[in-house]
Coordinates of C-alpha atoms in Angstrom, one line a residue:
Chain A
Q1 CA 0.0 -0.1 0.0
K2 CA 1.5 3.4 -1.2
E3 CA 1.8 5.9 1.5
V4 CA 1.8 9.7 1.0
E5 CA 2.7 12.1 4.0
Q6 CA 2.4 15.5 4.5
N7 CA 2.6 17.9 7.6
S8 CA -1.0 18.8 8.4
G9 CA 0.0 22.3 9.4
P10 CA -1.3 24.9 9.5
L11 CA 1.6 26.5 7.7
S12 CA 1.3 30.3 8.4
V13 CA 3.0 32.7 6.0
P14 CA 2.7 36.5 5.6
E15 CA 1.5 37.9 2.5
G16 CA 4.3 38.1 -0.3
A17 CA 6.5 35.4 1.2
I18 CA 7.1 32.1 -0.3
A19 CA 5.1 29.1 1.0
S20 CA 6.8 25.7 0.8
L21 CA 4.7 22.6 1.1
N22 CA 6.3 19.3 1.4
C23 CA 5.3 15.6 0.6
T24 CA 7.0 12.3 0.8
Y25 CA 6.0 9.1 -0.7
S26 CA 6.8 5.6 0.0
D27 CA 6.8 3.8 -3.5
R28 CA 10.1 4.2 -5.4
G29 CA 8.3 3.2 -8.6
S30 CA 6.0 6.2 -8.8
Q31 CA 6.1 8.1 -11.8
S32 CA 3.8 10.9 -11.6
F33 CA 2.9 13.2 -9.0
F34 CA 0.0 15.7 -8.5
W35 CA -0.7 18.8 -6.2
Y36 CA -4.2 19.7 -5.6
R37 CA -5.7 22.8 -3.9
Q38 CA -8.9 22.6 -1.8
Y39 CA -10.7 25.4 -0.4
S40 CA -13.2 24.9 2.6
G41 CA -16.2 23.5 1.6
K42 CA -15.1 23.1 -2.1
S43 CA -13.7 20.3 -4.1
P44 CA -10.0 19.8 -5.0
E45 CA -8.6 21.6 -8.0
L46 CA -5.5 20.3 -9.8
I47 CA -2.9 23.0 -9.7
M48 CA 0.3 21.0 -10.8
S49 CA 1.5 17.8 -12.2
I50 CA 5.1 16.7 -12.4
Y51 CA 6.7 13.6 -13.8
S52 CA 10.5 14.3 -14.0
N53 CA 13.0 15.0 -11.5
G54 CA 13.8 18.7 -11.1
D55 CA 11.7 21.8 -11.0
K56 CA 8.4 22.8 -13.0
E57 CA 7.2 26.2 -12.9
D58 CA 3.6 27.4 -13.7
G59 CA 3.1 31.1 -12.7
R60 CA 3.7 31.4 -8.9
F61 CA 3.8 27.9 -8.5
T62 CA 6.9 25.7 -8.6
A63 CA 6.7 22.0 -8.1
Q64 CA 10.1 20.2 -7.3
L65 CA 10.5 16.5 -7.6
N66 CA 13.3 14.5 -6.1
K67 CA 12.7 10.7 -6.8
A68 CA 16.0 9.6 -5.2
S69 CA 14.9 11.3 -1.9
Q70 CA 11.1 10.5 -2.6
Y71 CA 9.8 13.8 -2.0
V72 CA 8.0 16.3 -4.0
S73 CA 7.4 19.8 -2.9
L74 CA 5.1 22.9 -4.0
L75 CA 6.4 26.4 -3.7
I76 CA 4.1 29.3 -3.8
R77 CA 5.8 32.6 -4.5
D78 CA 4.4 35.9 -3.6
S79 CA 1.7 34.3 -1.4
Q80 CA -1.6 35.9 -1.3
P81 CA -4.6 35.5 1.2
S82 CA -6.4 33.8 -1.3
D83 CA -3.9 30.9 -1.4
S84 CA -5.3 30.2 1.9
A85 CA -6.4 26.5 1.5
T86 CA -5.7 22.8 1.9
Y87 CA -3.1 21.6 -0.3
L88 CA -3.3 17.9 -1.2
C89 CA -0.4 15.9 -2.5
A90 CA -1.5 12.8 -4.5
V91 CA 0.4 9.9 -6.2
P92 CA -1.2 7.3 -8.6
N93 CA -1.4 3.7 -7.2
T94 CA -0.1 0.8 -9.4
G95 CA -1.9 0.6 -12.5
F96 CA -2.6 4.5 -12.5
Q97 CA -6.1 4.1 -11.3
K98 CA -6.7 5.4 -7.8
L99 CA -4.9 8.3 -6.5
V100 CA -3.4 8.0 -3.0
F101 CA -3.7 11.3 -1.2
G102 CA -1.7 12.7 1.6
T103 CA -3.8 14.4 4.5
G104 CA -3.0 17.6 3.1
T105 CA -1.4 20.7 4.7
R106 CA -3.2 23.8 5.6
L107 CA -1.8 27.1 4.4
L108 CA -2.7 30.3 6.0
V109 CA -1.5 33.6 4.4
S110 CA -2.0 36.5 6.5
P111 CA -2.3 40.0 5.0
Chain B
G1 CA -10.5 22.2 -20.7
A2 CA -10.9 19.1 -18.4
V3 CA -14.2 20.3 -16.9
V4 CA -16.3 18.1 -14.7
S5 CA -19.8 19.0 -13.8
Q6 CA -22.0 17.6 -10.9
H7 CA -25.7 17.9 -10.4
P8 CA -27.3 18.7 -8.2
S9 CA -24.9 21.0 -6.1
R10 CA -26.9 20.5 -3.0
V11 CA -29.8 18.3 -1.9
I12 CA -32.1 17.9 1.2
C13 CA -34.1 14.9 1.5
K14 CA -36.0 12.9 4.1
S15 CA -34.7 9.7 5.5
G16 CA -35.5 6.8 3.5
T17 CA -35.4 8.4 0.1
S18 CA -33.2 7.7 -2.6
V19 CA -30.9 10.5 -4.1
K20 CA -29.2 10.2 -7.6
I21 CA -26.2 12.5 -8.3
E22 CA -24.8 12.8 -11.9
C23 CA -21.2 13.5 -12.7
R24 CA -20.4 14.6 -16.5
S25 CA -17.1 15.2 -18.1
L26 CA -17.9 18.1 -20.4
D27 CA -14.8 18.4 -22.7
F28 CA -13.2 14.8 -22.6
Q29 CA -13.9 11.2 -22.5
A30 CA -13.6 9.7 -19.1
T31 CA -12.5 6.2 -19.3
T32 CA -12.5 6.1 -15.4
M33 CA -14.6 8.0 -13.0
F34 CA -14.3 8.0 -9.1
W35 CA -16.8 8.9 -6.2
Y36 CA -15.5 10.3 -3.2
R37 CA -17.1 11.4 0.1
Q38 CA -15.9 14.0 2.5
F39 CA -17.1 14.8 6.0
P40 CA -16.2 18.0 7.5
K41 CA -12.8 18.7 8.5
Q42 CA -11.9 15.2 7.2
S43 CA -9.8 13.8 4.3
L44 CA -11.3 12.7 1.1
M45 CA -12.3 9.1 1.1
L46 CA -12.6 7.0 -1.9
M47 CA -15.8 5.3 -2.2
A48 CA -15.5 3.7 -5.6
T49 CA -13.8 3.4 -9.0
S50 CA -15.8 2.9 -12.1
N51 CA -14.7 2.3 -15.6
E52 CA -17.1 2.9 -18.5
G53 CA -19.3 -0.2 -19.2
S54 CA -17.9 -2.1 -16.4
K55 CA -19.1 -2.6 -12.9
A56 CA -17.8 -0.2 -10.1
T57 CA -15.0 -1.5 -7.7
Y58 CA -16.0 -0.4 -4.3
E59 CA -13.6 0.4 -1.6
Q60 CA -13.5 -1.7 1.5
G61 CA -16.4 -0.9 4.0
V62 CA -18.6 0.7 1.3
E63 CA -21.8 -0.9 0.8
K64 CA -22.3 -1.5 -2.8
D65 CA -26.0 -2.0 -2.5
K66 CA -26.5 1.3 -0.7
F67 CA -24.3 3.4 -3.3
L68 CA -25.1 2.4 -6.6
I69 CA -23.0 3.4 -9.3
N70 CA -23.5 3.6 -13.1
H71 CA -21.0 4.7 -15.7
A72 CA -22.9 4.1 -18.7
S73 CA -21.1 6.4 -21.1
L74 CA -17.8 8.0 -21.4
T75 CA -19.1 11.3 -20.2
L76 CA -21.5 10.2 -17.6
S77 CA -21.6 8.4 -14.3
T78 CA -24.1 8.5 -11.5
L79 CA -24.2 7.7 -7.8
T80 CA -27.6 6.7 -6.3
V81 CA -27.6 6.9 -2.5
T82 CA -30.6 4.3 -1.8
S83 CA -32.7 4.6 1.4
A84 CA -30.5 7.7 2.7
H85 CA -30.3 8.2 6.4
P86 CA -28.9 11.2 8.2
E87 CA -25.4 9.5 8.7
D88 CA -25.1 9.5 4.9
S89 CA -25.2 13.5 4.9
S90 CA -22.0 14.3 3.4
F91 CA -20.0 16.1 0.6
Y92 CA -20.1 13.8 -2.5
I93 CA -17.4 14.5 -4.9
C94 CA -16.8 12.7 -8.3
S95 CA -13.6 12.9 -10.4
A96 CA -12.8 11.9 -13.9
S97 CA -9.6 10.9 -15.6
G98 CA -8.9 9.8 -19.2
R99 CA -7.6 12.9 -20.7
R100 CA -4.0 12.5 -20.5
A101 CA -1.2 10.1 -20.4
Y102 CA -0.6 10.0 -16.8
N103 CA -4.3 10.0 -15.8
E104 CA -4.7 13.2 -13.8
Q105 CA -8.0 13.2 -12.0
F106 CA -10.2 16.4 -12.4
F107 CA -12.8 16.8 -9.9
G108 CA -16.4 18.0 -10.0
P109 CA -17.8 20.7 -7.8
G110 CA -19.4 18.3 -5.6
T111 CA -22.8 17.9 -4.2
R112 CA -23.6 18.4 -0.5
L113 CA -26.3 16.0 0.6
T114 CA -28.4 16.5 3.9
V115 CA -30.6 13.9 5.0
L116 CA -33.3 15.0 7.6

């Protein structure tokens, strides 16, 4: 059974700072990794996918993958109060059907 | 692209009635759809996985006779909560995959079910 672990937080950062969210996973064979954002009372929204070692940037978001160390991180630059949400790390299980989710990290960005 | 809709967004029903929730992929063919449930301040819980034209695969502890899932086409899956009771009150969310090589899942907006 794959495991995905995240610090539940809350992670508190001031507006304009960089928020760093981390995730570790247990299955060395994992090939793809996803970050979802979930606002309170809403459904998850896919914000980043990463498949190769290194960094992938999309606007203010950067996903970083290190397969040797089995961790994936999400950096949010210039954090805004509207970024306050729970960020879920997800890894597909064998066969790419189900996603295994971490418990999520709650991010609070204060004005 | 990758839009998933759900209907209804909110439903209130009396105990003992059945409720049907629809999940549609609007701009892609969803070979696989998933149904989740989420209670307040808790994590997403996968209920079942359904592939188009096949019977759904339910997670351990989920009653297949109570939560009926139909995935009749590549764009539509339905979840029917039969004989709903107050403990079934929850946020039900579907997701769909099939659009890309790595099978990202795209979530619908969710359906909030309240059983009185």
